[in-house]
GROMACS .gro file of C-alpha atoms in nm:
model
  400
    1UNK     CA    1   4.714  14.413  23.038
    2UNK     CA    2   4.441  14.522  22.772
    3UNK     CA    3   4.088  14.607  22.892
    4UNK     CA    4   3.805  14.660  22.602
    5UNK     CA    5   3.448  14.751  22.600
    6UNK     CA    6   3.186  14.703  22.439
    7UNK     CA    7   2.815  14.885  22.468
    8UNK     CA    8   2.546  14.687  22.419
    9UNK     CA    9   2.180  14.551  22.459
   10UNK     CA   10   2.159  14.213  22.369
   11UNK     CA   11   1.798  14.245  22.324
   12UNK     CA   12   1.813  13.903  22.323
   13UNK     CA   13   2.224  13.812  22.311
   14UNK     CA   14   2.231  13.616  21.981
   15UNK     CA   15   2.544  13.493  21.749
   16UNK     CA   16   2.607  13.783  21.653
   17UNK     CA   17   2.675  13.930  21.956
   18UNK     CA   18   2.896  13.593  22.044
   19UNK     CA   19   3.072  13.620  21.728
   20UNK     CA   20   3.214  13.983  21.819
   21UNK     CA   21   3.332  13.927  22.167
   22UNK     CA   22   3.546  13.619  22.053
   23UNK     CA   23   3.661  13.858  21.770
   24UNK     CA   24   3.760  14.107  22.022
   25UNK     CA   25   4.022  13.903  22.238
   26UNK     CA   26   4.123  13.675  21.851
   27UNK     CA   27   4.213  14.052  21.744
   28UNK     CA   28   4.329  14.287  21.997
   29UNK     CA   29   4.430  14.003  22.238
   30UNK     CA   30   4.219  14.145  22.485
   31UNK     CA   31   4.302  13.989  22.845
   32UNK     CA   32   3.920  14.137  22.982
   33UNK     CA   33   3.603  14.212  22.829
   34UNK     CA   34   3.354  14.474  22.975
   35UNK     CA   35   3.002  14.522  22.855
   36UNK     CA   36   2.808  14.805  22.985
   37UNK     CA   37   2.427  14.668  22.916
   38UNK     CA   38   2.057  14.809  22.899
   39UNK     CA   39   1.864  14.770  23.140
   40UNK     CA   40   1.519  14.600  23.151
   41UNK     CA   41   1.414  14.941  22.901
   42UNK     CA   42   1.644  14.992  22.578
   43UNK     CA   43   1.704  15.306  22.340
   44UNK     CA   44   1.436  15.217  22.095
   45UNK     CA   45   1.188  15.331  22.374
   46UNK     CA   46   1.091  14.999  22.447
   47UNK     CA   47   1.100  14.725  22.694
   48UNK     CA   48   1.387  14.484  22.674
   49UNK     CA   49   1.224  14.130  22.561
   50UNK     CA   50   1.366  13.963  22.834
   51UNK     CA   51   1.480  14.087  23.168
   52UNK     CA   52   1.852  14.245  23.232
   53UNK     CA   53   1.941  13.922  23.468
   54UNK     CA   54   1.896  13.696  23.178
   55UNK     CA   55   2.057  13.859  22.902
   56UNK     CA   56   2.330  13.976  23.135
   57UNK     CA   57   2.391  13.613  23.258
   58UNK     CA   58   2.389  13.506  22.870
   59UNK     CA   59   2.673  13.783  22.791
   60UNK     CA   60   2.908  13.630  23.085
   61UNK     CA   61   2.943  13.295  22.872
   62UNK     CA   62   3.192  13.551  22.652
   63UNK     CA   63   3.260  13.860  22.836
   64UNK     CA   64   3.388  13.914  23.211
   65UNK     CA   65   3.218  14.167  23.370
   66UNK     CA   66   2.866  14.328  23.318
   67UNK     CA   67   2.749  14.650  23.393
   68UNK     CA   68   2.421  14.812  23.398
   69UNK     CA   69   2.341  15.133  23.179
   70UNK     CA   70   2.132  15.342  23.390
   71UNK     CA   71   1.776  15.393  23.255
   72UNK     CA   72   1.788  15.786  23.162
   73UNK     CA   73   2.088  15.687  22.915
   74UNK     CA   74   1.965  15.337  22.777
   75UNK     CA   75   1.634  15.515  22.646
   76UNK     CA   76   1.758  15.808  22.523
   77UNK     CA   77   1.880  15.931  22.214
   78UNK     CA   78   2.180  15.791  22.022
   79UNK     CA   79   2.383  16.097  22.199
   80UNK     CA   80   2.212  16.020  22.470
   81UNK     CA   81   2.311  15.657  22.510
   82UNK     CA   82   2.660  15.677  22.397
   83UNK     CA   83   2.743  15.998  22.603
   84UNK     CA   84   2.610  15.844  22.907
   85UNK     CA   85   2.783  15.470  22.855
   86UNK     CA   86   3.127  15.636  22.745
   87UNK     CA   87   3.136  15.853  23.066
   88UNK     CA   88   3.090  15.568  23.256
   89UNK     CA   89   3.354  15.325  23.091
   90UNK     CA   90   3.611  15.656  23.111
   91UNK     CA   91   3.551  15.657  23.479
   92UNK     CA   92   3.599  15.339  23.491
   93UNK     CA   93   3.995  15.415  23.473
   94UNK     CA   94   4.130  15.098  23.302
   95UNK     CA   95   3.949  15.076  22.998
   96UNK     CA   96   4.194  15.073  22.658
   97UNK     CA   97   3.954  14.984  22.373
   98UNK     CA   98   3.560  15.058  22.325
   99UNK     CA   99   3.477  14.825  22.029
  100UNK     CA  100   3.133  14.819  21.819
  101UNK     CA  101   2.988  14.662  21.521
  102UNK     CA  102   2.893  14.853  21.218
  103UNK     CA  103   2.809  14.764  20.856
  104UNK     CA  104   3.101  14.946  20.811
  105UNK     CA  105   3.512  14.978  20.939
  106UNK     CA  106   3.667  15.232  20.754
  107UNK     CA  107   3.741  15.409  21.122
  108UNK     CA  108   3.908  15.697  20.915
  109UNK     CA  109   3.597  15.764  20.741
  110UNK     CA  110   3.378  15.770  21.091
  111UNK     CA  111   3.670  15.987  21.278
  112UNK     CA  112   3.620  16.250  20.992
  113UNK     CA  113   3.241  16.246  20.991
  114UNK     CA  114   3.223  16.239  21.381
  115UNK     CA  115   3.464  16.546  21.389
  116UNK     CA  116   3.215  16.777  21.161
  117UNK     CA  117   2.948  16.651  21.340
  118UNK     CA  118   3.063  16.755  21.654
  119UNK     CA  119   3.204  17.102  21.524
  120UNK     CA  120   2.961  17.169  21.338
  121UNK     CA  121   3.126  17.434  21.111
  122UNK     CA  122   2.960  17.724  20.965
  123UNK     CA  123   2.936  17.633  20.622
  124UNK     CA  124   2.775  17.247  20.717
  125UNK     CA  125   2.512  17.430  20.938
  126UNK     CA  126   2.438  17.686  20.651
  127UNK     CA  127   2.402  17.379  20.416
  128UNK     CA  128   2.184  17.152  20.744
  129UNK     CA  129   1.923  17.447  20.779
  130UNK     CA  130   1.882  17.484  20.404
  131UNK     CA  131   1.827  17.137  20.332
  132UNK     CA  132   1.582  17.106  20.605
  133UNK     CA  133   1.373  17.397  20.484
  134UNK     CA  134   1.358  17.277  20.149
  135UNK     CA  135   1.095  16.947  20.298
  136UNK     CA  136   1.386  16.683  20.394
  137UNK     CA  137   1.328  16.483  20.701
  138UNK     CA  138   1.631  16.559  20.925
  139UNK     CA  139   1.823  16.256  20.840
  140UNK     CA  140   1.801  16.307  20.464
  141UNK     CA  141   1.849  16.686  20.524
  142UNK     CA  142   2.198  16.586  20.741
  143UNK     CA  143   2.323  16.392  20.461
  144UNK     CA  144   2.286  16.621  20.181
  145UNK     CA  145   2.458  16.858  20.415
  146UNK     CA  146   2.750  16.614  20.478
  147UNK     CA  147   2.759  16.548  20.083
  148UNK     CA  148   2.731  16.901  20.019
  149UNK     CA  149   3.002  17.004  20.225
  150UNK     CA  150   3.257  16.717  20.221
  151UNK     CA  151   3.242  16.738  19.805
  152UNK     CA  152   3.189  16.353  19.825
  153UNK     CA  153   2.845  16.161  19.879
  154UNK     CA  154   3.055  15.836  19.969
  155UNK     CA  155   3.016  15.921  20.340
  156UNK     CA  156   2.612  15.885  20.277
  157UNK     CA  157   2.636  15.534  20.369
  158UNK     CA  158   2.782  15.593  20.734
  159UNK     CA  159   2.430  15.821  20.812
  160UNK     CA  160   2.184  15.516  20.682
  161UNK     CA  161   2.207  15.211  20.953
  162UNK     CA  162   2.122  15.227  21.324
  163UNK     CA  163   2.459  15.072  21.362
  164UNK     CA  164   2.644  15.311  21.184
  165UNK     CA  165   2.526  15.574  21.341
  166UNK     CA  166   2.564  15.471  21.710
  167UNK     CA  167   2.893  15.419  21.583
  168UNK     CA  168   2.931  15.770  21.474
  169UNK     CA  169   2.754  15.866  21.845
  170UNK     CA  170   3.019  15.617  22.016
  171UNK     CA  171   3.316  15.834  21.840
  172UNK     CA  172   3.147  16.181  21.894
  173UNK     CA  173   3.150  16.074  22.279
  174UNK     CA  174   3.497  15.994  22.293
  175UNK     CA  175   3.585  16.343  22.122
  176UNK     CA  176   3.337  16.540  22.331
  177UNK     CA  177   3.468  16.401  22.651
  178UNK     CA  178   3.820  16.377  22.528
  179UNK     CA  179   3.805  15.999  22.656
  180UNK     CA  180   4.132  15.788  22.670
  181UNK     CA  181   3.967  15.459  22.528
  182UNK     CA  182   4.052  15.375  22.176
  183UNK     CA  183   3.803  15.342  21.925
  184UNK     CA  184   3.831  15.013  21.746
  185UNK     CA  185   3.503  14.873  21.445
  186UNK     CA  186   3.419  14.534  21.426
  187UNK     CA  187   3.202  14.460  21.057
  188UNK     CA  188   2.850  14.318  21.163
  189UNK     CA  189   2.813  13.976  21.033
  190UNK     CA  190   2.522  13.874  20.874
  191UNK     CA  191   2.155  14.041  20.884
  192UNK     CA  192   2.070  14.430  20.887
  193UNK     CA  193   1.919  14.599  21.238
  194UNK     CA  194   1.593  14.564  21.055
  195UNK     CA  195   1.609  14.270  20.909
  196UNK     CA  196   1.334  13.990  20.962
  197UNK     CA  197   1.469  13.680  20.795
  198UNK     CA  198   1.581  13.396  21.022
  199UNK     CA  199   1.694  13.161  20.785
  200UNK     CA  200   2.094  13.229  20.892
  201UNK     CA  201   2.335  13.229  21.157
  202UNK     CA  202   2.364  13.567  21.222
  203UNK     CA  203   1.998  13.684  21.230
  204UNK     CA  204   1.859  14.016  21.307
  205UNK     CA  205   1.758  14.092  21.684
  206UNK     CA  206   1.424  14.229  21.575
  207UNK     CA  207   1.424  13.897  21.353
  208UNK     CA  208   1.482  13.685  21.681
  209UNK     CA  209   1.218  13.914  21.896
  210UNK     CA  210   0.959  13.865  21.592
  211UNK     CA  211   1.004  13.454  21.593
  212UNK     CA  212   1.002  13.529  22.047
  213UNK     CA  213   0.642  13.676  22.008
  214UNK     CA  214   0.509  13.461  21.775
  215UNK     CA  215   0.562  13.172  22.033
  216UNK     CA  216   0.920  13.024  21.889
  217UNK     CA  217   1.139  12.902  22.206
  218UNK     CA  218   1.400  12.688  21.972
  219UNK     CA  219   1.639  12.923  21.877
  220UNK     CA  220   1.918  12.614  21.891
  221UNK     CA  221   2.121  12.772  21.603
  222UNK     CA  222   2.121  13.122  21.627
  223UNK     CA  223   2.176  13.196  22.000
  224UNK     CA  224   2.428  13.065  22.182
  225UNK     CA  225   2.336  12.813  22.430
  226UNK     CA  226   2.283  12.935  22.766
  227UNK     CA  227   2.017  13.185  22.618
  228UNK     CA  228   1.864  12.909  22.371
  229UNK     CA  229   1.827  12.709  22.736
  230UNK     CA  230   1.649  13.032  22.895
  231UNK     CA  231   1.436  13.111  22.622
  232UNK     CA  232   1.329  12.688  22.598
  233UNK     CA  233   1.247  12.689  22.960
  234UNK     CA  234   1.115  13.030  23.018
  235UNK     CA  235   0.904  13.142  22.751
  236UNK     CA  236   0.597  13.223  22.818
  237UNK     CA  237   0.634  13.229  23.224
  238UNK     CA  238   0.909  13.555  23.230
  239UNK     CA  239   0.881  13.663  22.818
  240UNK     CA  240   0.855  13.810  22.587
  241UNK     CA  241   0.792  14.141  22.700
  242UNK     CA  242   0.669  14.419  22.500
  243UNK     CA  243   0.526  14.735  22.385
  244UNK     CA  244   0.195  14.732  22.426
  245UNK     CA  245   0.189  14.516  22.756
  246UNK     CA  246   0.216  14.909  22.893
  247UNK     CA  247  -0.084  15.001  22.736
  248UNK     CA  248  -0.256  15.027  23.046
  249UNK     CA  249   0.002  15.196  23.240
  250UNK     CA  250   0.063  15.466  22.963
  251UNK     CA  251  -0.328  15.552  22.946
  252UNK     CA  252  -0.281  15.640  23.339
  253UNK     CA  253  -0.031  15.812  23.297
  254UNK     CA  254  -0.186  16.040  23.021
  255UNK     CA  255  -0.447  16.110  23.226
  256UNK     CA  256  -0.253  16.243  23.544
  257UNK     CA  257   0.061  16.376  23.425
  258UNK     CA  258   0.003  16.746  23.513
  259UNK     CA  259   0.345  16.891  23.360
  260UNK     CA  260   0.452  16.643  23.117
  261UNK     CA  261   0.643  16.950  22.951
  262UNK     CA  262   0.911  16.804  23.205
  263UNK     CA  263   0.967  16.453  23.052
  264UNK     CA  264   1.266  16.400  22.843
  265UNK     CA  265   1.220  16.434  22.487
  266UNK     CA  266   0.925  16.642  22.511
  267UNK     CA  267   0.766  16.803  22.200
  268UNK     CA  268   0.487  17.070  22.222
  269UNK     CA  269   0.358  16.942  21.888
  270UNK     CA  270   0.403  16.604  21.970
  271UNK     CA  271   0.235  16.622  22.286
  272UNK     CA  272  -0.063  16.795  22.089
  273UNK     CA  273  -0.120  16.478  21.857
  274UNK     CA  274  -0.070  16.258  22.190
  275UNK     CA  275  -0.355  16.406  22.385
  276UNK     CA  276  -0.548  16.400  21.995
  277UNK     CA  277  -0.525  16.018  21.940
  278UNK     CA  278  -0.529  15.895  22.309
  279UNK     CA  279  -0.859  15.921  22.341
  280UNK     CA  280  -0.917  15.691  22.018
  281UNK     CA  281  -0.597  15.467  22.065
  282UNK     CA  282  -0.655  15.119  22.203
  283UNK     CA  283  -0.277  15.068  22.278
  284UNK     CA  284   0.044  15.179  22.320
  285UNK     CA  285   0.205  15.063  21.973
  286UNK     CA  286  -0.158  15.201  21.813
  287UNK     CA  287  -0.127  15.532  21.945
  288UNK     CA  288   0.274  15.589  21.802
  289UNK     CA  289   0.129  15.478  21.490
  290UNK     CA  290  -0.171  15.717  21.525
  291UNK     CA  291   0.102  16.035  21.634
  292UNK     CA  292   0.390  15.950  21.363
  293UNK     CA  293   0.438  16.209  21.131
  294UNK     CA  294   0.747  16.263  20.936
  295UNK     CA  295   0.894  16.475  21.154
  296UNK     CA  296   0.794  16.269  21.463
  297UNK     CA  297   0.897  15.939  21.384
  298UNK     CA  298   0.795  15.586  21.598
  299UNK     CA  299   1.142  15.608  21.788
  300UNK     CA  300   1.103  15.970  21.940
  301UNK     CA  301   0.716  15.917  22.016
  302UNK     CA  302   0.769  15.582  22.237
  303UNK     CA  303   1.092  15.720  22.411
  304UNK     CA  304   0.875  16.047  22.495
  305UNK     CA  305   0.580  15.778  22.626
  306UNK     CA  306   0.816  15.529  22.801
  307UNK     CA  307   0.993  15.853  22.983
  308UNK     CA  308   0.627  15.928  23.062
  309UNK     CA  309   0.535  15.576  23.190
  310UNK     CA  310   0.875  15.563  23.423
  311UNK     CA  311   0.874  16.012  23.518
  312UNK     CA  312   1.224  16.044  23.368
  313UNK     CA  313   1.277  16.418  23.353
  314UNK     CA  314   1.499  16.631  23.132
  315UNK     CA  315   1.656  16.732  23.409
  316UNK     CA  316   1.749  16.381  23.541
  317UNK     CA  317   1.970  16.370  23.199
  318UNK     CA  318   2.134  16.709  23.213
  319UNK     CA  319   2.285  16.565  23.556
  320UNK     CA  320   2.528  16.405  23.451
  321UNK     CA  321   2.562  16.137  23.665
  322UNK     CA  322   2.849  15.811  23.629
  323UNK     CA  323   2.842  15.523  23.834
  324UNK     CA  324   2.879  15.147  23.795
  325UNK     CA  325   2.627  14.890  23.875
  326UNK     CA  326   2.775  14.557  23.888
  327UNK     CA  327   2.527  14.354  23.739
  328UNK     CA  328   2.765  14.001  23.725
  329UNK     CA  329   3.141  13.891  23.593
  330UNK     CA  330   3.318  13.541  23.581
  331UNK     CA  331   3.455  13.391  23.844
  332UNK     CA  332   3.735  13.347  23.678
  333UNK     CA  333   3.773  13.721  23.590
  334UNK     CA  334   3.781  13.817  23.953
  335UNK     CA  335   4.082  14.041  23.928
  336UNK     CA  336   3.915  14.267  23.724
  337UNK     CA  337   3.646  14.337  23.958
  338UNK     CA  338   3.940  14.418  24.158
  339UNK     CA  339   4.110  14.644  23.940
  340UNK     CA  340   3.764  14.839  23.817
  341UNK     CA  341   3.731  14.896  24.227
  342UNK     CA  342   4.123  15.028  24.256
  343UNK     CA  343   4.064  15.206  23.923
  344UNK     CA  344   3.742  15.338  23.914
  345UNK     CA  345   3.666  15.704  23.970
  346UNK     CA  346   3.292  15.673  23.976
  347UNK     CA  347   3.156  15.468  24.218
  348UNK     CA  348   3.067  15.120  24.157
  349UNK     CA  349   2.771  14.956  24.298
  350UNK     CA  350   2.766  14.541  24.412
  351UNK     CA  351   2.540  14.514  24.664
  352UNK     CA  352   2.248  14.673  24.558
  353UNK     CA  353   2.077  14.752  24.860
  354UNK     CA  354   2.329  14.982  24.987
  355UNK     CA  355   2.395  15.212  24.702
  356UNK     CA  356   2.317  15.516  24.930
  357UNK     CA  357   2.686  15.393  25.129
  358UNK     CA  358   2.820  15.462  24.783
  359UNK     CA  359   2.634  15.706  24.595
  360UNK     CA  360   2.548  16.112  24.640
  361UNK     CA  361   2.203  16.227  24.649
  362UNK     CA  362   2.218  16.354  24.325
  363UNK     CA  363   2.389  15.998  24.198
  364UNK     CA  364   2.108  15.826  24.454
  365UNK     CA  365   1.788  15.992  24.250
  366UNK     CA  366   1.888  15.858  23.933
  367UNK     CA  367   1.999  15.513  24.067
  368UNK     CA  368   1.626  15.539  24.216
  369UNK     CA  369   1.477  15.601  23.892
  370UNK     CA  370   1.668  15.261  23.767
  371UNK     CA  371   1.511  15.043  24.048
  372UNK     CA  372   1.154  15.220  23.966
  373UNK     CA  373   1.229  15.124  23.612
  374UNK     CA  374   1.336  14.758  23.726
  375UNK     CA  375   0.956  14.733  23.945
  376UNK     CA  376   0.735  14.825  23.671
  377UNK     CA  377   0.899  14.604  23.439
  378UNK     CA  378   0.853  14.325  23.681
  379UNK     CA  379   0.535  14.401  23.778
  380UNK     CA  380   0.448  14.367  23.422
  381UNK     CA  381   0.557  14.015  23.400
  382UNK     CA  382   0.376  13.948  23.701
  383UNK     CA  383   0.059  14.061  23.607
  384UNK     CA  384   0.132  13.861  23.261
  385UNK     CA  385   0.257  13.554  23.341
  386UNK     CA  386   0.171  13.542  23.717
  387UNK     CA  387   0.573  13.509  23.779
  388UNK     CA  388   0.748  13.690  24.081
  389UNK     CA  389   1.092  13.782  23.983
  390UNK     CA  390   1.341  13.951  24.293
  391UNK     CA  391   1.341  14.312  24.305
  392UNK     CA  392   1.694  14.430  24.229
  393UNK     CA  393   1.746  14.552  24.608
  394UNK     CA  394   1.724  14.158  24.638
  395UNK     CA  395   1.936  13.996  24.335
  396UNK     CA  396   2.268  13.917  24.438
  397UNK     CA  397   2.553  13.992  24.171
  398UNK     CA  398   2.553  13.690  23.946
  399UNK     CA  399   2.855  13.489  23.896
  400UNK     CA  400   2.951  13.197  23.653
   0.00000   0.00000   0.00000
């Protein structure tokens, strides 16, 4: 029996997303698919555009079993995120594969990058702090480093694309946690991560979430069609969600937090230009824009105000913690519910309200931080669209 994974957001679930798990069993004749998902917050530092229920219930059409990424991972760094979601898939016990998209598969060419990165030699650091010194952002400073060192500036393109470098992050996790799960690239079909034009079959996600806020609902030939249904029938009463629909929530917060030293990703600098521009931002997206500098970029300013918003601590993320939250599978998949429960090594959460039966304190205060996450994301949508949705205690696991 062969088990694969995949780690993923589907922020929404598009064709994309549909052509790679129907790649994954064509190809390495998978007999189960798991996906290990964001939550209702993803890495970006952002809210997901529609809530984890629907997008997970969207992914089942393809894949078997869904589980939830818990919050301090899914907005975190790219170490951050794929640390967090590959100790949870190698607890798991039974998963073979972990498969992800990039621009590109040359998996030789990422094992060898991913290995300096994660030694670090002497010489690479030497040529990292020099290049960094000399005015390049870090990015640009870490690949004239890897060019420098390597002799060769054809590894360049593996450092440019979000996607290639969570794939670089998904093999650095393997290697730093000497997982058993083999790593296995899919090529990305069609548009870039930052692409905007819709015009294909394989658009963008932040091409899909632009056409979402701009009042679209007839995605018919870019989404599959469960989530072409959802987004027909419930836009504008659940999504979309976003950014600056926090606005009010992060100017609170600002004004309270008495040691916000303690949220993750905090910045002394960066928390000087925050308390600068608050006073003259009039929202969230305005005031990133207002703190960005070159060394501060968008990303790292709204994870840092999003950890604010939700009181996710550094501390919550040097726990540690592994466990599964069931979010839904197939019914026809059953037995591998069955087999992640014989398997597993972490616990694994399906009834929701009674996670303390399965969970240690320690595992309990970060499960707590997802379901805080979960309640100001809803409220949200309440106070948006005047639409209740359950509070996870409540949602039963979905099955289709």
């Amino acid at each position: 029996m062969r088990i694969s994974a995949v780690i993923c957001e589907y922020n929404p679930f598009h064709n994309g997303h549909k052509y790679q798990l129907e790649e994954i069993k064509k190809r390495l004749k998978s007999d189960y698919i798991i996906a290990i998902m964001s939550g209702n917050f993803v890495q970006r530092g952002a809210p997901a555009i529609c809530d984890k229920y629907a997008r997970a219930k969207a992914a089942l059409s393809y894949a078997d079993l869904v589980i939830e990424l818990p919050t301090v991972y899914a907005t975190g760094s790219a170490e951050a995120f794929a640390t967090g979601a590959v100790r949870i898939l190698e607890g798991l016990g039974c998963v073979d594969d972990l498969v992800f998209g990039a621009e590109d598969d040359c998996l030789d060419d990422f094992s060898t990058l991913s290995e300096l990165l994660t030694d670090e030699p002497d010489e690479f650091s030497t040529f990292l702090k020099e290049a960094c010194k000399s005015g390049l952002s870090y990015p640009a400073a870490r690949q004239h480093a890897v060019s420098a060192y390597l002799g060769t500036d054809r590894f360049e393109p593996l450092l440019r694309s979000p996607n290639n470098l969570l794939a670089l992050e998904y093999m650095r996790a393997i290697k730093r946690l000497n997982a058993s799960m083999k790593p296995y690239i899919i090529k990305r079909e069609g548009a870039g991560y930052h692409e905007e034009g819709i015009d294909t079959n394989f658009p963008s996600a932040t091409a899909i979430r632009n056409k979402m806020n701009e009042g679209n609902n007839d995605f018919s030939n870019i989404v599959p069609s469960y989530m072409n249904s959802y987004l027909s029938i419930d836009n504008n009463r659940s999504f979309p969600v976003n950014t600056d629909d926090f606005s009010d929530l992060l100017f609170y917060r600002l004004e309270w937090e008495h040691h916000p030293e303690e949220i993750l990703d905090f910045h002394p600098e960066m928390y000087e230009r925050i308390k600068k521009f608050a006073p003259t931002a009039v929202s969230f997206t305005d005031l990133i824009e207002k703190v960005k500098t070159k060394n501060f970029t968008y990303t790292r300013i709204s994870r840092y105000l999003l950890h604010l918003i939700l009181g996710v601590k550094a501390a919550d993320y040097e726990m540690s913690v592994a466990y599964a939250k069931v979010l839904g599978f197939r019914k026809d998949s059953s037995p591998l519910l069955k087999i992640v429960k014989e398997k597993s090594q972490i616990p694994v959460i399906q009834k929701p309200a009674r996670y303390q039966e399965v969970l240690s304190s320690r595992e309990s205060g970060i499960y707590e931080l997802d379901l805080f996450a979960s309640r100001i994301y809803y409220g949200v949508i309440r106070r948006k669209f005047h639409t209740c949705l359950e509070d996870d205690l409540a949602r039963p696991l979905l099955i289709v």
